[in-house]
Short mmCIF file of C-alpha atoms and ligand atoms in Angstrom, two decimals:
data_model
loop_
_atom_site.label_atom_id
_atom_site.label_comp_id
_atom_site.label_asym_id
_atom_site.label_seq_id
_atom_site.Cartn_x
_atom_site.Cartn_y
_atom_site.Cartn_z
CA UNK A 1 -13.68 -8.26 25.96
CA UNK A 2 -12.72 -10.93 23.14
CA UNK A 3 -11.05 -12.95 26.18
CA UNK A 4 -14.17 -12.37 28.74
CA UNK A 5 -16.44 -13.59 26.14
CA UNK A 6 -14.39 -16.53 24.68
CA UNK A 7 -13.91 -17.92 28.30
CA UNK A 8 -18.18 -17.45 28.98
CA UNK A 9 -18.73 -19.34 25.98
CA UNK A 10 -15.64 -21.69 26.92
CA UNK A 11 -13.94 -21.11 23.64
CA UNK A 12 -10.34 -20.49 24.03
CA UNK A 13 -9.33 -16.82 22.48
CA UNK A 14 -5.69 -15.23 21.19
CA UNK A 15 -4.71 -12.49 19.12
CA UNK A 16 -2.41 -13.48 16.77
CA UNK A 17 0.40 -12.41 13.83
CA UNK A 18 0.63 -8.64 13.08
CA UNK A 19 -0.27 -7.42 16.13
CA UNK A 20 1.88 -9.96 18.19
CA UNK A 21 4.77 -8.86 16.18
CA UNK A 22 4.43 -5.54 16.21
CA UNK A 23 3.79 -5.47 20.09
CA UNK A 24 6.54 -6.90 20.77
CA UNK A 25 8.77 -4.86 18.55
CA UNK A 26 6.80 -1.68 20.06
CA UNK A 27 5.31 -0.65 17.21
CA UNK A 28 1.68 0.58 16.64
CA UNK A 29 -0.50 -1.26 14.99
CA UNK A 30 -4.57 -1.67 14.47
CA UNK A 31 -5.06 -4.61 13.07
CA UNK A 32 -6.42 -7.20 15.41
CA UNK A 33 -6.88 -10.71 14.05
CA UNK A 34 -7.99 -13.06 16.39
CA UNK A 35 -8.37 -16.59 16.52
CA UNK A 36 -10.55 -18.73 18.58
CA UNK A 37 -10.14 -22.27 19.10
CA UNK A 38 -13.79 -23.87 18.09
CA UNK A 39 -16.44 -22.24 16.68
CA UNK A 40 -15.08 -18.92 15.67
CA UNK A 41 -18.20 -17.27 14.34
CA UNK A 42 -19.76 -17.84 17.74
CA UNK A 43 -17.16 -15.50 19.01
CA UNK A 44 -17.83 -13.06 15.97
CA UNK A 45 -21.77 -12.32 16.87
CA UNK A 46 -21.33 -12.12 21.15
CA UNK A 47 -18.49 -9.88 19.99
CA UNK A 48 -20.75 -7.78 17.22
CA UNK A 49 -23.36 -7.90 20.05
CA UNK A 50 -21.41 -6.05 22.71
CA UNK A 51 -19.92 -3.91 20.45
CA UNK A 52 -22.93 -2.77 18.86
CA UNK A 53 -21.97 -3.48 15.34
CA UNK A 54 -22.81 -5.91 13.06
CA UNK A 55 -20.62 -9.20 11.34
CA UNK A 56 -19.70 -10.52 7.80
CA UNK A 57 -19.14 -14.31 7.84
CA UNK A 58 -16.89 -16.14 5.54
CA UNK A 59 -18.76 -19.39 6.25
CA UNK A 60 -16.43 -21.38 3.99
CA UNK A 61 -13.45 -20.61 5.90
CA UNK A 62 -14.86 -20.33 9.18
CA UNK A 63 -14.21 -17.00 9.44
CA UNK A 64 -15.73 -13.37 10.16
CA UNK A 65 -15.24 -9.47 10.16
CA UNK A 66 -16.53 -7.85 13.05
CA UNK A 67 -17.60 -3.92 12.26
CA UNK A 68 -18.05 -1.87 15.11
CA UNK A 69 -17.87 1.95 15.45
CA UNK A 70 -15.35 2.70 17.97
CA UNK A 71 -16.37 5.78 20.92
CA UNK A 72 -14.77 8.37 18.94
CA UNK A 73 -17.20 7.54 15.99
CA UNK A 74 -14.63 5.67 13.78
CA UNK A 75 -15.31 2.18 12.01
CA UNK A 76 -13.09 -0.36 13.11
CA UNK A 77 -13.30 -3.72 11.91
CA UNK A 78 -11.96 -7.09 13.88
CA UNK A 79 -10.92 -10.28 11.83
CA UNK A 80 -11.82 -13.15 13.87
CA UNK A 81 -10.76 -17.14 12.60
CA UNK A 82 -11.49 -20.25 13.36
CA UNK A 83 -8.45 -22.06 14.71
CA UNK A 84 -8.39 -26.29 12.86
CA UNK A 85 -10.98 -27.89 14.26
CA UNK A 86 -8.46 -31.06 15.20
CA UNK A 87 -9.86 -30.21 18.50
CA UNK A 88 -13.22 -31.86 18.29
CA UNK A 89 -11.39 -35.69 17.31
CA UNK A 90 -9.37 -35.66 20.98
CA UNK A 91 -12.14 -34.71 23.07
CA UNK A 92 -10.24 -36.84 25.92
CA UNK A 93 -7.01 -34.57 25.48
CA UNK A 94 -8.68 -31.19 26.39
CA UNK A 95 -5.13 -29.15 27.39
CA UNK A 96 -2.85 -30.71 24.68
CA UNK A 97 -4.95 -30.53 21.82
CA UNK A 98 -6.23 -26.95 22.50
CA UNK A 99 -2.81 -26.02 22.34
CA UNK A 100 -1.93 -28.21 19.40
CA UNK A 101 -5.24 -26.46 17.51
CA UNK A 102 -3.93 -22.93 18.02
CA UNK A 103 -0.09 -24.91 16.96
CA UNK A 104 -1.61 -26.18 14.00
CA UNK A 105 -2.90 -22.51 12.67
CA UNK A 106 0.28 -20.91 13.85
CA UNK A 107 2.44 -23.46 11.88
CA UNK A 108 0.24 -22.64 8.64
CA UNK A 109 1.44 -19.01 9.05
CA UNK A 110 4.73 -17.35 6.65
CA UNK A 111 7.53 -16.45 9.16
CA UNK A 112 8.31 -17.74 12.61
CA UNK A 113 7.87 -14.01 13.64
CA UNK A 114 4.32 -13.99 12.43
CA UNK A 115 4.04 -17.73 14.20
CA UNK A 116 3.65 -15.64 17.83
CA UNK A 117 -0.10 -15.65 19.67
CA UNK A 118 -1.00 -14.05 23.30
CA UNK A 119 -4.06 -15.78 24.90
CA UNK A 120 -6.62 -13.65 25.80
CA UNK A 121 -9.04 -15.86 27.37
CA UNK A 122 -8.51 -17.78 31.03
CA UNK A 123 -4.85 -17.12 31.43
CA UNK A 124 -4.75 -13.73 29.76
CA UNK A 125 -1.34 -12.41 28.48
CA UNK A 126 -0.09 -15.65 28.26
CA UNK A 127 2.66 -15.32 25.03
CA UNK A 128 2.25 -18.49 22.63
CA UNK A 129 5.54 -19.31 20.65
CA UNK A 130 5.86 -22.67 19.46
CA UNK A 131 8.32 -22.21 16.74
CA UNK A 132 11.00 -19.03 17.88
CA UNK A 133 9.38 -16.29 17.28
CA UNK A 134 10.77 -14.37 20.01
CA UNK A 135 13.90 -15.37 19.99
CA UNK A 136 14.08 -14.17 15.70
CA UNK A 137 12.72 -10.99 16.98
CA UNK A 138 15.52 -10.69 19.01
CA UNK A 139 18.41 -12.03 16.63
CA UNK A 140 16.13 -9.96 13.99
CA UNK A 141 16.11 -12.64 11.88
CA UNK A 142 13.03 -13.80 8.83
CA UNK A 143 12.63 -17.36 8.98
CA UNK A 144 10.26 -19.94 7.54
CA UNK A 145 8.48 -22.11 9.45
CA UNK A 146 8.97 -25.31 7.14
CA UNK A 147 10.91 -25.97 4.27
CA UNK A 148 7.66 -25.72 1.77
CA UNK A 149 6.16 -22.44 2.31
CA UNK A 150 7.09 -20.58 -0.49
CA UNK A 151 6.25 -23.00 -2.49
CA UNK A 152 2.41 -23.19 -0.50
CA UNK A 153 2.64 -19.48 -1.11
CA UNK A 154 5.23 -17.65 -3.39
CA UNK A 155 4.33 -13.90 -2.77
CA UNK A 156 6.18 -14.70 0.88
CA UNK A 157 9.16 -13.80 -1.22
CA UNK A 158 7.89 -10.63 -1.45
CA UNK A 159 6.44 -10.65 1.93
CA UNK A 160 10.23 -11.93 3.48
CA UNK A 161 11.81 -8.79 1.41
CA UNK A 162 9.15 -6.31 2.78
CA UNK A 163 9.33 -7.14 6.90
CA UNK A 164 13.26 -7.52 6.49
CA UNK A 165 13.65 -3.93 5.33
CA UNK A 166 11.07 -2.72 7.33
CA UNK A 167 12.06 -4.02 10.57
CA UNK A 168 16.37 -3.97 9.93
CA UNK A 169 16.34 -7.48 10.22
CA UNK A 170 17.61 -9.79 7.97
CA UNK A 171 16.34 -13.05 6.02
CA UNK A 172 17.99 -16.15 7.67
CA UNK A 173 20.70 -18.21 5.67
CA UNK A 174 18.49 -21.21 5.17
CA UNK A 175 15.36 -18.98 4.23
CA UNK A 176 16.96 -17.20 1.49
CA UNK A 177 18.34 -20.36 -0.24
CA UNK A 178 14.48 -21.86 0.32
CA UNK A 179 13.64 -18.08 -1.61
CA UNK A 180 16.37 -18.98 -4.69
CA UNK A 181 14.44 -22.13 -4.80
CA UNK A 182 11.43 -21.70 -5.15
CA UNK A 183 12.35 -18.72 -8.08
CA UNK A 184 14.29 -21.16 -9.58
CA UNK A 185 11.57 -24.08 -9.91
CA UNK A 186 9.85 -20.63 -11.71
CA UNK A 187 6.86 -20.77 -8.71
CA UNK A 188 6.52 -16.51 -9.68
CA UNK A 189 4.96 -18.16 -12.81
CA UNK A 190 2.11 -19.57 -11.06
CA UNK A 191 1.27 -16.40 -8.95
CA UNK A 192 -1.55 -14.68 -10.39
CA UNK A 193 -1.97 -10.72 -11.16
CA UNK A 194 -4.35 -10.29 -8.60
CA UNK A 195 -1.93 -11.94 -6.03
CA UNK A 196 0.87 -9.79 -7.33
CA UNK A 197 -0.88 -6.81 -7.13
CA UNK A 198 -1.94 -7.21 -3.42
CA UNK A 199 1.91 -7.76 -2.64
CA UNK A 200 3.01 -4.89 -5.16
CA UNK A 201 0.64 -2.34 -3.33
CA UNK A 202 2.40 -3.47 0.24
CA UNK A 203 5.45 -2.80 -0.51
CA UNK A 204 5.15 0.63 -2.40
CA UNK A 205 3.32 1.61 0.74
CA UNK A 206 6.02 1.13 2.87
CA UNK A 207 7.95 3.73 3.98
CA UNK A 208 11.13 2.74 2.31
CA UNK A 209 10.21 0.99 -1.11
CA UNK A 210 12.95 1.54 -2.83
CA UNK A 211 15.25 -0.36 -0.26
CA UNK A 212 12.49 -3.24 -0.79
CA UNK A 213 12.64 -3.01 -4.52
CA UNK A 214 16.51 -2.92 -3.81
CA UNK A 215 16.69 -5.95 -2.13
CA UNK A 216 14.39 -7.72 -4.43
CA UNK A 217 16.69 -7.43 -7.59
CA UNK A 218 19.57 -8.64 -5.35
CA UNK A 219 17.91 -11.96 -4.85
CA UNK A 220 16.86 -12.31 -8.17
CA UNK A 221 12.84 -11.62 -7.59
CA UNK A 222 12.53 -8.70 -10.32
CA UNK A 223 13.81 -10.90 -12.74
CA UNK A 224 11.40 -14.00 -11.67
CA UNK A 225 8.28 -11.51 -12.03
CA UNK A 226 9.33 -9.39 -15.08
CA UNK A 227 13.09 -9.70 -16.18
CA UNK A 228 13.04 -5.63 -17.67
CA UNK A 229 12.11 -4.51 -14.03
CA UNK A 230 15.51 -5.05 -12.43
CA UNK A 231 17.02 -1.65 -11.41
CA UNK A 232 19.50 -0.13 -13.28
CA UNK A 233 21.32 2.73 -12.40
CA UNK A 234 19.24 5.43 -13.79
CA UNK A 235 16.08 3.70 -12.69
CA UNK A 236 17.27 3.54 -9.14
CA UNK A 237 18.19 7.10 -8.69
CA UNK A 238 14.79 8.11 -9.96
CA UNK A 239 13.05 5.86 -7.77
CA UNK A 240 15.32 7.27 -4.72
CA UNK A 241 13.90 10.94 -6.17
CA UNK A 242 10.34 9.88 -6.10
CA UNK A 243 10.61 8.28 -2.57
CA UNK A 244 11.86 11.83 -1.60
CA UNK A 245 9.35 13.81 -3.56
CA UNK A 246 6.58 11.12 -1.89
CA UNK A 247 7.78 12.22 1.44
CA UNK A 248 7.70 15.57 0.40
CA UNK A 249 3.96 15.63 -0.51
CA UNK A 250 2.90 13.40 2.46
CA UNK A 251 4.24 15.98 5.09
CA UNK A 252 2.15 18.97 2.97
CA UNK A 253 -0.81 17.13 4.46
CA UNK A 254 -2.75 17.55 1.43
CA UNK A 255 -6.34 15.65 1.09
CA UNK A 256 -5.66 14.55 -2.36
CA UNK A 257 -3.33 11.01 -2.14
CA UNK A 258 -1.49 10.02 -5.07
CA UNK A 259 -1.52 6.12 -5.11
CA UNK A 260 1.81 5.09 -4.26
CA UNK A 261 1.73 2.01 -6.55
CA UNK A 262 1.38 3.92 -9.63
CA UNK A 263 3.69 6.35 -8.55
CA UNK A 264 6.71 3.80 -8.24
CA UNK A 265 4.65 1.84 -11.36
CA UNK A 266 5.67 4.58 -13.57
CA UNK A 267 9.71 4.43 -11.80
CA UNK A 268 10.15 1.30 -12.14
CA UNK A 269 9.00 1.50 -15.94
CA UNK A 270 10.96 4.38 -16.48
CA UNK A 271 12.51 4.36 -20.14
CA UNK A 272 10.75 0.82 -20.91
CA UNK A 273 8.68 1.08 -24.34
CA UNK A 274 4.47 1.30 -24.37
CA UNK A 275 4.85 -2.38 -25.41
CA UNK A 276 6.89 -3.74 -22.12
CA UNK A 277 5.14 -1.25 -19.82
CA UNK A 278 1.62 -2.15 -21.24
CA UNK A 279 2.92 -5.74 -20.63
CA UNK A 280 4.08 -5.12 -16.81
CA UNK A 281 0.48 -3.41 -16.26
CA UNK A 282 -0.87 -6.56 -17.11
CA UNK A 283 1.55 -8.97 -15.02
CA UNK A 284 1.24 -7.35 -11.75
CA UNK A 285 -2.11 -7.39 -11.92
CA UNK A 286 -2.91 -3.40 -11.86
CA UNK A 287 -6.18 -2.03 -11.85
CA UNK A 288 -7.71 -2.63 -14.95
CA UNK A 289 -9.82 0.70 -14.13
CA UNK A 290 -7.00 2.78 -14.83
CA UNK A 291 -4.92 0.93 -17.50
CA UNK A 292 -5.46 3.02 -20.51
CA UNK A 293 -5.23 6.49 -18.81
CA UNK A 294 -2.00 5.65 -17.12
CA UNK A 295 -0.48 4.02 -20.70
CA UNK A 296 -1.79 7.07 -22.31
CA UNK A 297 -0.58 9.59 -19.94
CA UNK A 298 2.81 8.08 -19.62
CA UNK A 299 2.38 8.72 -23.44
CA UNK A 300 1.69 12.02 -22.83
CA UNK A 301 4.40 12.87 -21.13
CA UNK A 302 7.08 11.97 -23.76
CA UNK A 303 6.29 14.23 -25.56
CA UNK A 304 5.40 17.21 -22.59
CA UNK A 305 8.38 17.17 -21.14
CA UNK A 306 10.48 18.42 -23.65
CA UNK A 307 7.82 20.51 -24.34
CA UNK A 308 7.90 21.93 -20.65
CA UNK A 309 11.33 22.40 -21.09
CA UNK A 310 11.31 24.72 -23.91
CA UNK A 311 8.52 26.93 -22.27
CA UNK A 312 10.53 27.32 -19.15
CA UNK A 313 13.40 28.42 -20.71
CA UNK A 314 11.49 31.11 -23.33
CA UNK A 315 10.16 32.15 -19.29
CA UNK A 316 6.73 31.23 -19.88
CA UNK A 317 4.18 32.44 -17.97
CA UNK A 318 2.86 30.35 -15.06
CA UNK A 319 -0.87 30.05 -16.60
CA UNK A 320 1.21 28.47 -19.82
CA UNK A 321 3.41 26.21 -17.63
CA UNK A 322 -0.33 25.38 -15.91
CA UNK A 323 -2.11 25.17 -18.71
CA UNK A 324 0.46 21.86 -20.43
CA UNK A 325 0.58 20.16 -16.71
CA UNK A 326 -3.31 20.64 -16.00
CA UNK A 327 -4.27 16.85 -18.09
CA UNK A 328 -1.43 15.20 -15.71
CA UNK A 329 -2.72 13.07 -12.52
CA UNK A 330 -0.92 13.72 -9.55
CA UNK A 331 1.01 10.56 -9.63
CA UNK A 332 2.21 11.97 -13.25
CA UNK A 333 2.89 15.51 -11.46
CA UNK A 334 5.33 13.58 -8.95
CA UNK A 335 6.98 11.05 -11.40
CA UNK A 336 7.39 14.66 -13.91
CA UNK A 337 9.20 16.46 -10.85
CA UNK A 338 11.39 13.70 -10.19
CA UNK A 339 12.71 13.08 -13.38
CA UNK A 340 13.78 16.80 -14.03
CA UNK A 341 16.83 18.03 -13.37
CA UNK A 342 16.01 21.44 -14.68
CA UNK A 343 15.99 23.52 -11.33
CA UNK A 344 13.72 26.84 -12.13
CA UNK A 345 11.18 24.02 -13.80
CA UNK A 346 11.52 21.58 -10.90
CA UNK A 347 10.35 24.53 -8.35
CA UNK A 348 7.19 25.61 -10.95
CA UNK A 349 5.99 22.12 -11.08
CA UNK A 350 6.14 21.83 -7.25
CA UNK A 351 4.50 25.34 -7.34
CA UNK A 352 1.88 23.54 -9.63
CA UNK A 353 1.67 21.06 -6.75
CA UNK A 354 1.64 22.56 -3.61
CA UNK A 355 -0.28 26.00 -5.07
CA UNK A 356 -1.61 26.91 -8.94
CA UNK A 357 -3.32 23.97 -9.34
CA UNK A 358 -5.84 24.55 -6.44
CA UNK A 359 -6.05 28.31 -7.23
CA UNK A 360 -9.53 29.46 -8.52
CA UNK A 361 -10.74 32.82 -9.22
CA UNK A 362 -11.84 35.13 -6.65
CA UNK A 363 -15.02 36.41 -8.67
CA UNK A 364 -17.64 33.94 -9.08
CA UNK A 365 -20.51 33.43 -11.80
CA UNK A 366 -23.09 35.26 -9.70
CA UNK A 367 -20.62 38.29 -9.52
CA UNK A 368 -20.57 38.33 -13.27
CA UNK A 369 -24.77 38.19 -13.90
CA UNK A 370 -24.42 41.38 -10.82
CA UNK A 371 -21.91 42.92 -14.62
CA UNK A 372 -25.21 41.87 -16.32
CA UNK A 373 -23.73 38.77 -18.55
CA UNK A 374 -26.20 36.06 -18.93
CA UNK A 375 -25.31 32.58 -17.74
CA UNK A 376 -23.44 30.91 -20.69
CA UNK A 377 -20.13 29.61 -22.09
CA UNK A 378 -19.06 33.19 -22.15
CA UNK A 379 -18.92 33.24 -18.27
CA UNK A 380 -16.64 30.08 -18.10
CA UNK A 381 -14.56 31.33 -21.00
CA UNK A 382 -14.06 35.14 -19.07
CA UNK A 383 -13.21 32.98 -15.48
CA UNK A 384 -10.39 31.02 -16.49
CA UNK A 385 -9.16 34.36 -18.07
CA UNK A 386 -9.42 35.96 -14.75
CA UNK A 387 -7.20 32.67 -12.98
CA UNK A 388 -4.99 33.13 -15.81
CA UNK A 389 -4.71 36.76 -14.89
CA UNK A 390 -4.42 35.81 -11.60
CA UNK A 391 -2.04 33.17 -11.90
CA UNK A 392 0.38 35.86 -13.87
CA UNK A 393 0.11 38.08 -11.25
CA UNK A 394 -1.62 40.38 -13.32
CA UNK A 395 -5.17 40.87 -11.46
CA UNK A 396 -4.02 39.62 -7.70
CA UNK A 397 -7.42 40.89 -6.12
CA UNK A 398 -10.60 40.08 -6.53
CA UNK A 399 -11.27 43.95 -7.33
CA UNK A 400 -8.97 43.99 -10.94
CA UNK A 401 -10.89 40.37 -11.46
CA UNK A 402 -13.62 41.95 -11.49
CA UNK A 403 -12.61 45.09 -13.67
CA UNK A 404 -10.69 42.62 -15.77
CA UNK A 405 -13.97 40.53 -16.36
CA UNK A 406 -15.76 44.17 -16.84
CA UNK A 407 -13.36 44.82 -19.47
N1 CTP B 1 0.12 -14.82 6.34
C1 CTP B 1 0.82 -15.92 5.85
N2 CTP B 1 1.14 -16.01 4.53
C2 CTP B 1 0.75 -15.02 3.68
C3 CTP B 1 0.04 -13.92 4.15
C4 CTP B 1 -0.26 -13.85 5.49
O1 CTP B 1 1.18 -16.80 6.61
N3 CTP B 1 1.06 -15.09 2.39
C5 CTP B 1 -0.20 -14.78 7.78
C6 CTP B 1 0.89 -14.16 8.63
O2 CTP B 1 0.96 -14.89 9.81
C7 CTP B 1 0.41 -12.77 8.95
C8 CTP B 1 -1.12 -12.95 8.94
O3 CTP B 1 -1.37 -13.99 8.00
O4 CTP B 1 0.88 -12.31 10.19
C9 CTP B 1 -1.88 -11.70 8.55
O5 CTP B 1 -1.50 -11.28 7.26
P1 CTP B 1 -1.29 -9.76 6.90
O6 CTP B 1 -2.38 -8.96 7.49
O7 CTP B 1 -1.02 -9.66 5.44
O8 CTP B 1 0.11 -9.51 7.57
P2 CTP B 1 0.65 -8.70 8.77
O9 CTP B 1 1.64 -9.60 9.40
O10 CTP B 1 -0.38 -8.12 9.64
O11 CTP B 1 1.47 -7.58 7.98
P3 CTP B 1 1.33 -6.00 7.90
O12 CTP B 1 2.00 -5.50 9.12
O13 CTP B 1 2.07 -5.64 6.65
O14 CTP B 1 -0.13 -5.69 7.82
#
């Protein structure tokens, strides 16, 4: 469709980065950013038009979001850019500088595997790779385009660590002395939190962060960012636990997500004081939302887990176990499980998990004003007896609820 309606209104279309990639490498991926050669935004509203959905323009930049709902009902957005408008000074040189415009926007661009377009419009399928892409797909190799972009863009660091463990491949000779470069003219410095932060989330969402994170003290990037975060021994075994223990939850297919930054946040902090951690918050830019519940919780849980501990081994009930985890977030819940190496405890947190913490009471408020108790505190105070009964194993049915609530 892009490629029908670039060619009707003569503006030369390709799909570019990501996608390229990926489609080459055979893996999935839905996010199409496209690039048209002229006036992207006209591009943008014939596309909203026959999609039915509506765009966002980015006037400054020359670019726009297309949102569309797809036929099985889902949003689906479309990035579409505006390739350098060198174009319009060679009118005389139609072929050359067409190509040269989409060159110019693909030389901008990180790694020469991210450099690759496919043409959409006119000679449709048409693979654009002015710089190697293909063949560094092939040799699996990162590799810059030019000899300045980290220093145009220092999070590419992070962004050559994170596609070189994800794909296997590794960063080329020549990039990774350009990377040792740019930390050592200190170019981390000038990245802001914000930046960080969209570069930190990345690579904890990956399915392998810890061989990222891994990878990233080798070359000397913790230590640029935040000297204290390199990984030390300890660290890096509990990080390889809560990669498991993430894995683990993801395949339960539960609705509630932990957020997988704050979950390797709190690994990679692991046995730093408030001070340093409160400090790290800070530098990588974390949401500022959430700052003093995450300090305080990590807080918390100094103190809780010895605490835990001791209950477990006097064979506390599970309401008691339940009752000292229930303040925890479920990032907290994960980071808790993965640091102990007590087994019987390890198994009643992931109990707490997977099954107390969702358990309610099988009597309700109306069944207690049917026992003739007025609406109150009373009636909250006489439920979470009943899930503590329940919990115990004490009143399993909702029939000894209800003669335990009776009572
Ligand atoms: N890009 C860049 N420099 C950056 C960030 C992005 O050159 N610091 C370019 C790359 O060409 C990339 C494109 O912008 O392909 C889109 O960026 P993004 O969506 O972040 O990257 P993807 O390659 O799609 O990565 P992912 O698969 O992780 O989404």
């Amino acid at each position: 469709l892009a490629g029908r309606l670039g060619a009707s209104l003569g503006l030369p279309v390709y799909v570019v980065g990501g996608f390229v990639r990926d489609l080459l490498l055979q893996r999935p991926n839905q996010d199409i950013d496209l690039v048209a050669e002229g006036d992207g935004l006209r591009l943008a509203r014939a596309l909203a038009k026959e999609l039915g959905g509506r765009v966002r323009e980015h006037r400054k930049f020359l670019t726009s979001m297309v949102i569309f709902t797809d036929t099985q009902g889902r949003e689906q957005r479309l990035d579409v850019a505006t390739a350098r408008l060198e174009y319009y000074e060679h009118p005389a040189a139609l072929p050359t500088v067409e190509l040269s415009s989409i060159k110019m926007d693909l030389f901008r661009r990180d790694f020469s595997i991210n450099a690759l377009a496919v043409r959409l419009d006119g000679s449709f399928g048409q693979l654009v790779d002015f710089f190697g892409g293909q063949r560094d797909i092939k040799d699996k190799v990162i590799r810059v385009l030019h000899t300045l972009s980290f220093v145009e863009d220092p999070t590419r660091c992070l962004r050559a660590v994170r596609f070189e463990q994800r794909y296997g491949f590794h960063i080329g000779q020549g990039t990774e002395k350009l990377i040792k470069n740019a930390l050592s003219l200190k170019l981390m410095d000038r990245l802001s939190p914000q930046r960080l932060y969209g570069e930190f989330r990345h690579l904890c969402e990956e399915d392998a962060p810890l061989a990222c994170f891994t990878r990233m003290d080798q070359l000397g990037i913790w230590e640029a960012i935040a000297p204290q975060l390199g990984l030390t021994p300890t660290r890096k075994a509990l990080l390889q636990r809560l990669q498991e223990i993430s894995g683990w939850y993801r395949l339960l297919y539960f609705e509630e997500e932990p957020l997988p930054w704050l979950v390797y946040f709190l690994g990679l902090n692991h046995g730093l004081n408030y001070a340093l951690t409160a400090e790290h918050y800070r530098r990588l830019g974390l949401p500022e939302a959430l700052r003093a519940v995450v300090l305080s919780q990590r807080e918390h849980l100094r103190s809780l887990g010895s605490q835990l501990a001791r209950r477990q081994a006097e064979g506390a009930a599970p309401s008691a176990l339940c009752a000292l985890l229930r303040p925890l977030r479920l990032e907290f819940l994960l980071y808790l499980m993965a640091q102990t190496s007590d087994a019987p405890l390890q198994k009643n947190i992931s109990r707490y998990i997977t099954q107390w913490r969702r358990e309610t009471a099988d009597i309700t408020g109306d069944d207690l004003r049917r026992l003739g108790l007025a609406p109150g505190p009373a009636c909250g105070r006489i439920l979470a007896a009943v899930l503590r009964a329940k919990l115990d194993g004490q009143a399993p049915t909702a029939e000894s609820q209800l003669a335990l609530a009776a009572s």
